[in-house]
Every structure is written in C-alpha cells, then in structure tokens.
Amino acid sequence: MCHEKNARIPCTIMKHKALAEGVYELVLEAPGIVGEAKAGQFVNLYCKTGGKLLPRPISICETDREEGLLRLVYAVVGSGTREISGYPEGDQIEVMGPLGNGYTLDQGARHVLVGGGVGTPPLVELAKRLSGEKVIYLGFRTQPYLVESLREYGPVHVATDDGSQGHKGTVLELMEEHQVTGGMLYACGPTPMLRAVQAYALAKGIPSQLSLEERMGCGFGGCVGCVCKVRAEGGEGFAYKKVCKDGPVFDGKEVLLT
Amino acid sequence: MRMEVEIAGVRLKNPVTTASGTFGSGREYEPYVDINRLGAVIVKGVANKEWLGNPAPRIAETYGGMLNSVGLQNPGVDAFMLEDIPFLRRFDTKIVVNIAGRTVEEYCEVVEKLRDADVDMLELNISCPNVKEGGVAFGIDPKMAELATREVKKVARQPLVVKLSPNVTDIVEIAKAVESGGADAVSLINTLIGMRIDARKRKPVLANKIGGLSGPAVKPVALRMVYQVAKAVDLPVIGLGGIMTGEDAIEFMMAGATAVSVGTANLLDPGATMRILDEMEAFLQENNIRDIRDIIGVVE
C-alpha cells in the first residue's frame, strides 16, 4: 500500500570523530530524514550485533538540507553507543526518524537556550532555526564541546563542574549571576539541571520548553515504555505521557520532574 | 495460496496478529503498516478504569531481548470504546480486545461493557507479570485460572481467548484448567519474569525491580510451551514469544499454533508484521504448500 513507509533506513556514515572524551560527532547521509526534521527531534540508531535489539535514541544536532546531511553528537553511555562509536566512515548504519515532537519555535522573542552535557547538541539546530536575539548557556562536567558551533548564533556562556573552562559550578549559578531573562527558555540536559531550569523559568515568569531523556523501548510510541509525569488536566495528581511521542520536549509548566 | 485460518469461529485472513501491548491500538503503526493486511489486531490491555501504570524506567534491554514493566497503562474501557474501536473499524481486520483486571469482578465489568461493542474476540490477560494485585495470580494457579475463565465466559458475548503465563511449573495444567472453564482458545506465552541490575549503582534497572522478558531470547521456551499445550488441549492456540521472522512464525504453526502474534519485533521495526507475512507467504511458495492450515501441528 502506498502509505507504508520504511521505518529503518540504511544511511552512509560520512564523518565520525571524537569531539571530547566519550563524545562523538556522527554525520550521516540522510536526505529523507533531514527534509522532515525539526529542532528537538531525535532519530533511532540500530546496532548491528544480534544481542542488542533496541534502538539508541539520539537527538538531532544539525541538518544540512542542501547536502542531505544529518549531524548527530552522542555520548558513549553503554555497550550500544560503544559499539556504534566504532563504526568507521563509509560504513552504513540503520536509522529511523525523525521522531518526537521537537521544540515549538517562538519566533521574535529573546531566546534563552540552556544545554547540559550531551543535552547540548539539539540546541545547534534550534539556534539555527530561531530568528531574533539568542543567548546560550552551557554546562559540562569537564571538557566543553559544540561551543564554536553555537557561537555563530549568539553569545555562549560556559560553566564546568571542575572549572576547567568558564565558570566553575553549574550553569544555573551562571544564569542567576547574569539574571538572564527572555521571551522563551529552551533547555535540554540531565533531569537535575532541567528541574533547576524549570524552577528558574517559573520564578522569572518566563515560559519554558524542556527536552527530556528516558530509557526508551521503541522510540515511536508503540511500547509506552518511556514516560514522564505531567500535571493531570484540571485536577490533582499526575498523568504519564510518552517521552518519545508526546515529547521529548514538554512545556515547563506541565511536566513534573520527580 | 490460502492463508486464512479460523479461531473459535472467527476467520482471520492470515495467521499474523499483533501481541497485546506491543501495538497499542494500531495508531502509532499506521504510517508503517497496512493494517488491512493483518489477520487481527490484538490491542493493548484494557481495564475497567484508567490505569496509570508503573513509574519509569519501564524498559531495559537484555541480550537478544528486553524487559518491560509498563504495568498495563491504559485509558480504561470507556475511552477505548469511544476512540480505539472506531479507529480500528476503518480497517478490514479483526479486533481482539485484551482484558486486564485485578479481580474477577474487574474482568467481568470490562467484558460486560464490550458486549455491545463491535469487536470480534476477547483475550483474557491472566498473566501480566507487572501488576501486583491479582492479574498474574489467576495465571499461575489452575483453580483460579479456571474460575476466572468461567466467570468471564458467563458475561462474554464474543469468543474468549485466555492468555497464559509461562511463569509456572506446568503450563499444560493451566491450559487444561482454562479449557474446563470454557475458554474458546488459548494464547501463549506472555513474558517471562526477569531482572537486570545496574552494577555501578547497585540497583535494579527497572523502577518496578522486575519485569517481563520478551524478544527472540524467549523463543525456544515459547515454542516448547506451544508445542506441549497444542498437543494437550482441544483448543486453537495463538502462539507467540520472540517471533522475528516468517520462519519463526512457521515454526510456531508447525508446533501447533493456528495463528501467531508478533510482539517485540514491532518495537524494533514497526513494519515487522508486514515483512513477517511476506516471508511466510514466500516460505509456502518455496515449499509448494497451498494451504497454510496444512502445516498446523505437523511436528509430531
């Protein structure tokens, strides 16, 4: 039937190199995916060895529509991403996407972009797509990456846990110090950082969009495996929403980061 | 080539169905699957009221499989009837509703509501490992399994399939019990209870600590159980557990299954059912088998 589309598409690896300790840049030839992709969406990468069946969901860092290139930046966090990090340039990898909802672009406002560690990559495509003034805050444990890519779009302020670059401490301390404000706050990073960003945005009266991470099964809403809590509609308590399908980007006013 | 099979008077255009909980009610799969080509859609478990399910993480990968502890998150039977049945009825396939509950009363409440619904079959889930109160208790005790089946049968208008748990010493005993209770068919296997531990954190990976193992890792166990049950009871069997390819599905049918369900494979490739169906047809073609029913239970 005509509406059936291929879910997993083999893509050629055009570039694959380390950006920092355990962090890799992977550029794929994927014209179909980049044609549809929005900032904040992700793709599934599939391992080649039989034992590892589940996809590895990786956020989209940047797209190049003219060349049909998809840029991903990922961290090695387990055996799957370790295996993928060994795939050489010229090799093929199966990819499915784009998946998830992505950020809603609130054009025209002053944008505050906040990234923590491997939550930084999706901010690149986001910064590229947003018109208007942008200010970018990044936090890393130690060695920063993607700072130069982001500097094209606005001033970048960096915090590192060990003080190796920029402010020694958290990205939130830096934001507090600068009393940063704007029309919309976009964030992606570990849950403790998102929780702090959410509180900051609420305190300052800035609307926020937070991109979450959770262990996923399928990545497209089939298994209901990756859920987060959101405020129940018009009542007390909470409901679960799918991070992969209803997110990964949620309204800071709605999501409960417990 | 004839692919049609019949389960409890319900004709499936082919033996390929979707395992409950791996296909929702089909909406997420519509871009990838021609739902009209499926023998049946067995939907995600439906309870009398909305169930929130378990906290995350609910998923953990294991070698050749996965663990889940979703905990039957579902919107309840009323929302299901309002939204999902009309959606599925747009397609030329059979609808099988998986019934979740903590007590016999809860099972019966759902089944009674479905009396007037336009669905083809019911699948009683007495084997979900992820719900503490009840559920699984009915699946591991032959007397309880028989009782639940009998009570549900009293109120059911549609034919009743009972889904069996593999987490028992003797699955044949449970299958015989639900046959005595009046089941029209059985489906097996549900997931095997398993666990993963994060050694660095010294904690279970799943928030629920334990969960159900599925995927190709469980296939040999599932196949053995289907084989034993099909030989022992006089009911049609829906076979499932780790089916990834058309040949896997053929093996289940040769072991005695009249139909099969594709589960975890859907999560790894949303178009898996279509590929598996194509592969089954190719197998029949290559082996000059004109009617798929000719292979059901051929393994002695």
Coordinates of C-alpha atoms in Angstrom, one line a residue:
Chain A
M1 CA 0.0 0.0 0.0
C2 CA 1.2 3.5 -0.8
H3 CA 1.1 4.8 2.8
E4 CA 3.6 2.3 4.1
K5 CA 7.0 3.8 4.7
N6 CA 10.2 2.2 5.5
A7 CA 11.0 2.6 9.2
R8 CA 14.6 1.7 9.3
I9 CA 16.7 3.2 6.6
P10 CA 20.4 2.3 6.0
C11 CA 22.5 5.5 5.9
T12 CA 26.1 6.0 5.0
I13 CA 28.5 7.4 7.6
M14 CA 30.1 10.4 6.0
K15 CA 32.1 11.6 9.1
H16 CA 32.7 10.0 12.5
K17 CA 35.1 11.5 15.0
A18 CA 35.6 12.2 18.7
L19 CA 34.7 15.7 19.9
A20 CA 35.6 15.2 23.6
E21 CA 36.2 12.2 25.9
G22 CA 33.5 9.7 25.1
V23 CA 31.6 12.2 22.9
Y24 CA 31.3 11.6 19.2
E25 CA 30.2 13.5 16.1
L26 CA 28.4 11.3 13.5
V27 CA 27.4 12.8 10.2
L28 CA 25.1 10.6 8.1
E29 CA 23.8 10.9 4.5
A30 CA 20.1 11.0 5.2
P31 CA 18.3 13.3 2.8
G32 CA 14.8 12.0 3.6
I33 CA 15.3 12.5 7.4
V34 CA 16.8 16.0 7.2
G35 CA 14.0 17.0 4.8
E36 CA 11.4 16.5 7.5
A37 CA 13.4 17.1 10.7
K38 CA 12.6 19.8 13.2
A39 CA 14.8 21.1 16.0
G40 CA 14.5 19.0 19.2
Q41 CA 13.5 15.8 17.4
F42 CA 15.6 12.6 17.5
V43 CA 16.4 9.6 15.5
N44 CA 16.8 5.9 16.4
L45 CA 20.2 4.3 15.7
Y46 CA 20.3 0.5 15.5
C47 CA 23.3 -1.7 16.4
K48 CA 24.5 -4.4 14.1
T49 CA 25.2 -7.2 16.6
G50 CA 22.3 -9.6 17.3
G51 CA 22.2 -9.3 21.0
K52 CA 21.4 -5.6 21.1
L53 CA 18.0 -5.1 19.6
L54 CA 16.6 -1.8 21.0
P55 CA 17.3 1.4 19.2
R56 CA 19.6 4.1 20.6
P57 CA 17.6 7.4 20.5
I58 CA 20.0 10.3 19.6
S59 CA 18.9 13.9 19.3
I60 CA 19.4 15.7 16.1
C61 CA 22.3 18.2 16.4
E62 CA 22.1 19.8 13.0
T63 CA 20.7 19.3 9.5
D64 CA 22.1 20.3 6.2
R65 CA 19.2 20.2 3.7
E66 CA 21.2 21.1 0.7
E67 CA 23.7 18.3 1.2
G68 CA 21.2 16.0 2.8
L69 CA 23.4 15.5 5.8
L70 CA 22.3 14.7 9.4
R71 CA 24.7 15.7 12.2
L72 CA 24.4 13.8 15.4
V73 CA 26.5 14.3 18.6
Y74 CA 26.2 11.5 21.1
A75 CA 27.9 10.2 24.3
V76 CA 29.0 6.7 24.9
V77 CA 26.9 5.6 27.8
G78 CA 26.7 1.8 27.4
S79 CA 27.6 -1.1 25.2
G80 CA 25.3 0.0 22.3
T81 CA 26.8 3.5 21.9
R82 CA 30.2 2.0 22.4
E83 CA 29.6 -0.4 19.5
I84 CA 28.3 2.5 17.3
S85 CA 31.3 4.6 18.2
G86 CA 33.5 2.0 16.4
Y87 CA 31.6 2.2 13.1
P88 CA 34.0 3.7 10.5
E89 CA 33.3 6.4 7.9
G90 CA 31.9 4.8 4.8
D91 CA 30.1 2.2 6.8
Q92 CA 26.3 2.0 6.9
I93 CA 24.0 2.2 10.0
E94 CA 20.2 1.8 10.1
V95 CA 18.4 5.0 11.2
M96 CA 14.7 5.7 11.8
G97 CA 13.3 9.2 12.1
P98 CA 12.8 12.0 12.6
L99 CA 10.9 11.1 15.8
G100 CA 9.2 13.0 18.6
N101 CA 7.7 16.5 18.6
G102 CA 10.6 18.9 18.8
Y103 CA 10.7 22.5 20.1
T104 CA 7.9 25.0 19.2
L105 CA 9.7 27.9 17.7
D106 CA 8.5 31.1 19.4
Q107 CA 9.9 33.5 16.7
G108 CA 10.8 37.0 17.6
A109 CA 11.2 36.8 21.3
R110 CA 14.6 36.9 23.0
H111 CA 15.6 33.3 23.3
V112 CA 17.5 31.7 26.2
L113 CA 19.0 28.4 25.3
V114 CA 20.3 26.1 28.1
G115 CA 22.2 22.9 27.5
G116 CA 23.8 20.4 29.9
G117 CA 26.4 18.0 28.7
V118 CA 25.1 15.8 26.0
G119 CA 21.9 17.8 26.1
T120 CA 23.7 20.5 24.2
P121 CA 23.6 19.1 20.6
P122 CA 19.9 19.8 19.8
L123 CA 20.5 23.5 20.7
V124 CA 22.5 23.8 17.5
E125 CA 19.6 23.1 15.1
L126 CA 17.3 25.1 17.4
A127 CA 19.6 28.2 17.4
K128 CA 19.8 27.9 13.6
R129 CA 16.0 27.9 13.2
L130 CA 15.2 30.6 15.7
S131 CA 15.1 34.2 14.4
G132 CA 15.7 37.0 16.9
E133 CA 18.2 37.5 19.7
K134 CA 19.7 34.5 21.3
V135 CA 21.7 33.9 24.4
I136 CA 23.2 30.5 25.1
Y137 CA 24.2 28.9 28.5
L138 CA 26.0 25.6 28.6
G139 CA 27.1 23.3 31.4
F140 CA 29.6 20.5 31.3
R141 CA 31.3 18.2 33.7
T142 CA 34.7 19.0 32.2
Q143 CA 35.6 19.4 28.6
P144 CA 33.0 21.5 26.6
Y145 CA 32.0 20.8 23.1
L146 CA 29.9 22.4 20.4
V147 CA 30.7 25.9 21.8
E148 CA 32.0 27.1 18.5
S149 CA 29.0 25.8 16.6
L150 CA 26.7 27.7 18.9
R151 CA 28.8 30.9 19.0
E152 CA 27.6 31.6 15.4
Y153 CA 24.1 32.3 16.7
G154 CA 24.8 34.3 19.9
P155 CA 26.9 34.8 23.0
V156 CA 27.8 31.5 24.7
H157 CA 28.4 31.3 28.5
V158 CA 30.0 28.1 29.7
A159 CA 30.1 26.5 33.2
T160 CA 32.1 23.4 34.1
D161 CA 31.9 21.4 37.2
D162 CA 35.7 21.2 37.6
G163 CA 36.4 24.8 36.5
S164 CA 38.5 23.7 33.5
Q165 CA 36.7 26.2 31.4
G166 CA 34.4 29.2 32.1
H167 CA 32.5 29.4 35.4
K168 CA 33.3 26.7 38.0
G169 CA 30.0 25.4 39.0
T170 CA 26.6 24.9 37.5
V171 CA 25.0 26.6 34.5
L172 CA 22.2 27.7 36.8
E173 CA 24.6 29.7 39.0
L174 CA 25.8 31.4 35.9
M175 CA 22.2 32.3 34.8
E176 CA 21.4 33.6 38.3
E177 CA 24.5 35.7 38.3
H178 CA 23.6 37.2 34.9
Q179 CA 19.9 37.5 35.9
V180 CA 19.2 36.2 32.4
T181 CA 15.7 36.7 31.1
G182 CA 13.9 36.5 27.8
G183 CA 10.7 35.6 26.0
M184 CA 11.2 31.8 25.9
L185 CA 13.6 29.4 27.6
Y186 CA 14.6 26.3 25.8
A187 CA 16.5 23.6 27.6
C188 CA 17.9 20.1 27.2
G189 CA 20.1 18.2 29.7
P190 CA 20.1 15.9 32.7
T191 CA 17.0 15.9 34.9
P192 CA 18.6 17.8 37.9
M193 CA 19.5 20.6 35.5
L194 CA 16.1 20.6 33.9
R195 CA 14.5 20.8 37.3
A196 CA 16.6 23.8 38.2
V197 CA 15.9 25.5 34.8
Q198 CA 12.2 24.8 35.3
A199 CA 12.2 26.5 38.7
Y200 CA 14.3 29.4 37.4
A201 CA 11.8 30.0 34.5
L202 CA 8.8 29.8 36.8
A203 CA 10.4 32.3 39.2
K204 CA 11.2 34.7 36.4
G205 CA 7.9 34.3 34.7
I206 CA 9.5 33.0 31.5
P207 CA 7.7 30.2 29.6
S208 CA 10.0 27.2 29.1
Q209 CA 10.3 24.2 26.8
L210 CA 12.2 21.3 28.4
S211 CA 13.6 18.3 26.4
L212 CA 13.7 15.1 28.5
E213 CA 15.6 11.9 28.4
E214 CA 14.3 8.5 29.4
R215 CA 15.1 4.8 28.7
M216 CA 13.1 4.1 25.5
G217 CA 11.8 0.9 24.0
C218 CA 10.7 1.6 20.5
G219 CA 11.0 5.4 20.2
F220 CA 7.7 5.9 18.3
G221 CA 5.0 5.4 20.9
G222 CA 4.4 1.7 20.5
C223 CA 5.5 0.3 23.8
V224 CA 4.7 3.0 26.4
G225 CA 8.0 2.3 28.0
C226 CA 9.4 5.8 28.3
V227 CA 7.1 8.0 30.4
C228 CA 7.3 11.2 32.4
K229 CA 4.8 12.7 34.7
V230 CA 2.7 15.7 33.7
R231 CA 0.2 17.6 35.8
A232 CA -3.2 16.0 35.5
E233 CA -5.7 18.0 33.4
G234 CA -7.7 20.3 35.6
G235 CA -7.2 18.3 38.7
E236 CA -4.8 17.0 41.4
G237 CA -2.2 14.4 40.7
F238 CA -0.4 13.4 37.5
A239 CA -0.7 11.5 34.3
Y240 CA 2.0 9.7 32.4
K241 CA 3.0 10.9 28.9
K242 CA 5.3 9.2 26.4
V243 CA 8.7 10.9 26.3
C244 CA 9.3 9.6 22.7
K245 CA 5.9 10.5 21.2
D246 CA 4.3 13.3 23.3
G247 CA 7.8 14.7 23.8
P248 CA 10.8 14.7 24.2
V249 CA 10.0 18.4 24.5
F250 CA 7.5 19.4 27.2
D251 CA 6.1 22.7 28.5
G252 CA 7.9 23.6 31.7
K253 CA 4.5 24.5 33.2
E254 CA 3.1 21.0 32.6
V255 CA 5.9 18.5 33.2
L256 CA 6.7 17.1 36.7
L257 CA 10.3 16.3 37.1
T258 CA 10.3 14.0 40.1
Chain B
M1 CA -2.3 -19.8 -1.8
R2 CA -4.7 -19.9 1.1
M3 CA -3.6 -18.0 4.2
E4 CA -7.0 -17.9 6.0
V5 CA -7.3 -19.6 9.4
E6 CA -10.2 -19.8 11.9
I7 CA -10.1 -19.4 15.7
A8 CA -13.3 -20.1 17.6
G9 CA -15.5 -19.3 14.6
V10 CA -13.6 -16.0 13.8
R11 CA -12.0 -16.1 10.4
L12 CA -8.6 -14.4 10.1
K13 CA -7.4 -13.6 6.6
N14 CA -4.0 -14.8 7.6
P15 CA -2.4 -16.0 10.9
V16 CA -0.5 -12.8 11.7
T17 CA -1.7 -10.9 14.6
T18 CA -0.2 -8.3 17.0
A19 CA 0.8 -9.2 20.5
S20 CA -1.1 -7.2 23.1
G21 CA 0.9 -4.3 24.5
T22 CA 3.3 -4.0 21.5
F23 CA 1.0 -2.4 19.0
G24 CA -1.2 -0.1 21.1
S25 CA -4.5 0.1 19.1
G26 CA -2.5 0.5 15.9
R27 CA -2.4 4.3 15.7
E28 CA 1.4 4.6 16.0
Y29 CA 1.8 1.9 13.4
E30 CA -0.4 3.2 10.7
P31 CA 2.4 5.0 8.8
Y32 CA 4.4 1.8 8.5
V33 CA 1.8 -1.0 8.4
D34 CA -1.1 -1.7 6.1
I35 CA -3.4 -2.7 9.0
N36 CA -5.8 -4.2 6.4
R37 CA -3.2 -6.9 5.8
L38 CA -3.2 -8.1 9.4
G39 CA -5.2 -11.2 10.4
A40 CA -6.1 -9.4 13.6
V41 CA -5.1 -6.6 15.9
I42 CA -4.8 -7.7 19.5
V43 CA -4.9 -4.4 21.3
K44 CA -3.1 -3.3 24.4
G45 CA -4.8 -4.4 27.7
V46 CA -7.9 -2.6 28.6
A47 CA -9.2 -2.3 32.2
N48 CA -12.5 -1.1 33.7
K49 CA -10.9 2.3 34.5
E50 CA -7.9 4.2 33.6
W51 CA -4.6 2.7 34.9
L52 CA -1.6 4.9 35.2
G53 CA 1.0 2.1 35.0
N54 CA 4.3 1.9 36.7
P55 CA 7.0 4.6 37.2
A56 CA 9.9 4.8 34.7
P57 CA 12.3 3.3 33.9
R58 CA 10.0 0.7 32.5
I59 CA 12.3 -0.7 29.8
A60 CA 15.6 -2.5 30.0
E61 CA 17.5 -4.2 27.2
T62 CA 18.8 -7.7 27.7
Y63 CA 20.8 -10.0 25.4
G64 CA 18.5 -10.8 22.5
G65 CA 15.5 -9.3 24.2
M66 CA 14.1 -6.8 26.6
L67 CA 12.4 -6.4 29.9
N68 CA 9.4 -4.2 30.4
S69 CA 7.4 -3.2 33.5
V70 CA 4.9 -0.9 31.9
G71 CA 2.1 -2.1 34.3
L72 CA -0.8 -2.0 31.9
Q73 CA -1.1 1.7 31.5
N74 CA -4.4 2.2 29.7
P75 CA -7.1 4.8 29.4
G76 CA -9.9 2.4 30.5
V77 CA -12.7 0.6 28.6
D78 CA -14.9 3.7 28.1
A79 CA -12.2 5.7 26.3
F80 CA -11.2 2.6 24.4
M81 CA -14.7 2.1 23.1
L82 CA -15.1 5.7 22.2
E83 CA -11.7 6.2 20.4
D84 CA -10.0 3.0 19.5
I85 CA -12.8 0.8 18.2
P86 CA -13.9 3.4 15.6
F87 CA -10.3 3.8 14.6
L88 CA -9.7 0.1 14.1
R89 CA -13.0 -0.4 12.4
R90 CA -11.8 1.7 9.5
F91 CA -9.6 -1.3 8.5
D92 CA -10.5 -4.7 7.2
T93 CA -9.1 -6.7 10.1
K94 CA -10.4 -8.5 13.2
I95 CA -10.3 -6.7 16.6
V96 CA -9.3 -8.7 19.6
V97 CA -9.5 -6.9 22.9
N98 CA -7.1 -7.8 25.7
I99 CA -8.8 -7.6 29.0
A100 CA -6.9 -6.5 32.1
G101 CA -8.1 -6.6 35.7
R102 CA -7.1 -7.2 39.3
T103 CA -10.2 -9.2 40.3
V104 CA -12.8 -11.4 38.6
E105 CA -15.3 -8.5 39.0
E106 CA -13.0 -6.1 37.2
Y107 CA -12.5 -8.5 34.3
C108 CA -16.3 -9.0 34.1
E109 CA -17.0 -5.3 34.2
V110 CA -14.9 -4.7 31.1
V111 CA -16.3 -7.8 29.3
E112 CA -19.9 -6.7 30.0
K113 CA -19.2 -3.3 28.6
L114 CA -17.8 -4.9 25.5
R115 CA -20.9 -6.9 24.9
D116 CA -22.4 -4.2 22.8
A117 CA -19.1 -3.2 21.2
D118 CA -18.1 -4.1 17.6
V119 CA -15.2 -6.3 18.4
D120 CA -14.5 -9.9 17.3
M121 CA -12.8 -11.6 20.1
L122 CA -11.6 -11.1 23.7
E123 CA -8.3 -12.1 25.2
L124 CA -8.3 -12.5 28.9
N125 CA -5.0 -11.4 30.4
I126 CA -4.5 -13.6 33.5
S127 CA -0.7 -13.4 33.1
C128 CA 0.6 -9.9 33.3
P129 CA 3.7 -10.1 35.5
N130 CA 3.8 -6.3 36.1
V131 CA 0.7 -5.9 38.2
K132 CA 1.0 -6.8 41.8
E133 CA -2.7 -7.1 42.8
G134 CA -4.2 -10.1 41.1
G135 CA -3.6 -10.4 37.4
V136 CA -0.8 -12.9 37.5
A137 CA -2.3 -14.7 40.4
F138 CA -5.0 -16.1 38.1
G139 CA -2.4 -17.3 35.7
I140 CA -0.3 -19.4 38.0
D141 CA -3.0 -21.3 39.8
P142 CA -5.1 -23.8 37.8
K143 CA -8.2 -23.3 40.1
M144 CA -8.0 -19.6 39.9
A145 CA -7.5 -19.7 36.1
E146 CA -10.5 -21.9 35.6
L147 CA -12.6 -19.7 37.9
A148 CA -11.7 -16.5 36.1
T149 CA -12.3 -18.1 32.7
R150 CA -15.7 -19.5 33.8
E151 CA -16.9 -16.2 35.3
V152 CA -15.8 -14.1 32.3
K153 CA -17.4 -16.7 29.9
K154 CA -20.7 -16.2 31.6
V155 CA -20.8 -12.5 30.6
A156 CA -18.9 -12.6 27.3
R157 CA -20.7 -12.2 24.0
Q158 CA -17.6 -12.7 21.9
P159 CA -15.3 -15.8 21.8
L160 CA -12.8 -15.8 24.6
V161 CA -9.1 -16.5 24.3
V162 CA -7.2 -16.9 27.5
K163 CA -3.6 -15.7 27.6
L164 CA -1.3 -18.0 29.6
S165 CA 1.7 -17.2 31.7
P166 CA 4.9 -19.1 31.2
N167 CA 5.9 -18.5 34.8
V168 CA 4.6 -21.8 36.0
T169 CA 5.9 -25.3 36.6
D170 CA 3.4 -26.9 34.2
I171 CA 1.7 -24.7 31.6
V172 CA -0.3 -27.7 30.3
E173 CA -2.1 -27.9 33.6
I174 CA -3.2 -24.3 33.3
A175 CA -4.2 -24.7 29.7
K176 CA -6.4 -27.7 30.7
A177 CA -7.9 -25.7 33.5
V178 CA -9.0 -22.8 31.3
E179 CA -10.3 -25.4 28.8
S180 CA -12.5 -26.8 31.6
G181 CA -13.5 -23.2 32.4
G182 CA -14.9 -22.8 28.9
A183 CA -12.2 -20.9 27.0
D184 CA -12.6 -20.9 23.3
A185 CA -8.8 -20.6 22.6
V186 CA -5.6 -20.0 24.4
S187 CA -2.7 -17.7 23.6
L188 CA 0.8 -18.2 24.8
I189 CA 3.3 -17.2 26.0
N190 CA 3.1 -13.9 28.0
T191 CA 6.5 -12.6 29.1
L192 CA 8.9 -14.4 31.4
I193 CA 9.7 -12.7 34.7
G194 CA 13.2 -11.3 34.7
M195 CA 15.5 -8.7 36.2
R196 CA 18.5 -6.5 35.4
I197 CA 20.8 -4.9 37.9
D198 CA 23.0 -1.8 37.3
A199 CA 26.2 -3.0 39.0
R200 CA 27.6 0.5 39.4
K201 CA 24.5 1.8 41.1
R202 CA 23.8 -1.5 42.9
K203 CA 20.2 -1.1 42.0
P204 CA 17.7 -2.8 39.7
V205 CA 17.4 -1.1 36.3
L206 CA 13.6 -1.1 36.3
A207 CA 11.8 1.1 38.8
N208 CA 9.5 -1.9 39.4
K209 CA 12.6 -4.0 40.0
I210 CA 11.4 -6.9 38.0
G211 CA 9.7 -7.1 34.6
G212 CA 8.6 -9.3 31.7
L213 CA 11.3 -10.7 29.3
S214 CA 10.4 -10.8 25.7
G215 CA 12.1 -10.9 22.3
P216 CA 14.0 -13.6 20.4
A217 CA 15.7 -14.7 23.6
V218 CA 12.4 -16.4 24.8
K219 CA 11.5 -18.1 21.6
P220 CA 12.7 -21.6 22.4
V221 CA 10.8 -21.6 25.7
A222 CA 7.7 -20.3 23.9
L223 CA 7.9 -22.8 21.1
R224 CA 8.2 -25.7 23.6
M225 CA 5.2 -24.5 25.5
V226 CA 3.1 -24.0 22.4
Y227 CA 4.0 -27.5 21.3
Q228 CA 3.1 -29.0 24.7
V229 CA -0.2 -27.2 25.0
A230 CA -1.3 -27.7 21.5
K231 CA -0.9 -31.5 22.0
A232 CA -2.7 -31.5 25.3
V233 CA -5.8 -29.4 24.7
D234 CA -8.6 -29.4 22.2
L235 CA -8.5 -25.6 21.7
P236 CA -7.0 -23.5 19.0
V237 CA -3.7 -21.9 20.0
I238 CA -2.3 -18.5 19.2
G239 CA 1.5 -18.8 19.5
L240 CA 3.8 -16.0 20.4
G241 CA 7.2 -15.3 22.0
G242 CA 10.1 -13.9 20.2
I243 CA 8.8 -14.1 16.6
M244 CA 11.2 -12.1 14.4
T245 CA 10.9 -13.7 11.0
G246 CA 8.4 -15.5 8.8
E247 CA 10.2 -18.7 9.5
D248 CA 9.8 -18.2 13.3
A249 CA 6.1 -17.9 12.7
I250 CA 6.0 -21.0 10.6
E251 CA 7.8 -22.9 13.4
F252 CA 5.1 -21.9 15.9
M253 CA 2.4 -23.1 13.5
M254 CA 4.2 -26.4 13.0
A255 CA 4.3 -26.7 16.8
G256 CA 0.5 -26.5 16.8
A257 CA -0.5 -22.8 16.7
T258 CA -3.4 -21.8 14.4
A259 CA -2.3 -18.2 14.5
V260 CA 0.7 -16.2 15.7
S261 CA 1.3 -12.9 17.4
V262 CA 4.2 -10.6 16.6
G263 CA 5.3 -8.7 19.7
T264 CA 8.7 -7.3 20.5
A265 CA 9.6 -7.3 16.8
N266 CA 7.0 -4.5 16.3
L267 CA 9.0 -2.3 18.7
L268 CA 12.3 -2.9 16.8
D269 CA 10.8 -2.4 13.4
P270 CA 7.2 -1.0 13.2
G271 CA 6.8 -2.7 9.8
A272 CA 7.7 -6.1 11.2
T273 CA 4.3 -7.7 10.7
M274 CA 4.3 -6.9 7.0
R275 CA 7.7 -8.4 6.5
I276 CA 6.9 -11.5 8.5
L277 CA 3.7 -12.0 6.5
D278 CA 5.6 -11.7 3.2
E279 CA 8.2 -14.1 4.5
M280 CA 5.6 -16.7 5.5
E281 CA 4.0 -16.5 2.1
A282 CA 7.4 -16.9 0.4
F283 CA 8.0 -20.0 2.6
L284 CA 4.8 -21.6 1.5
Q285 CA 5.5 -20.7 -2.1
E286 CA 9.0 -22.2 -2.0
N287 CA 7.8 -25.4 -0.3
N288 CA 4.7 -25.8 -2.5
I289 CA 2.3 -25.5 0.4
R290 CA -1.1 -24.3 -0.9
D291 CA -3.0 -24.0 2.3
I292 CA -1.3 -22.7 5.5
R293 CA -3.6 -25.0 7.6
D294 CA -1.6 -27.9 6.2
I295 CA 1.3 -27.1 8.4
I296 CA -0.5 -26.6 11.7
G297 CA 0.8 -29.1 14.2
V298 CA 2.7 -31.1 11.7
V299 CA 5.6 -31.6 14.1
E300 CA 4.9 -34.9 15.9

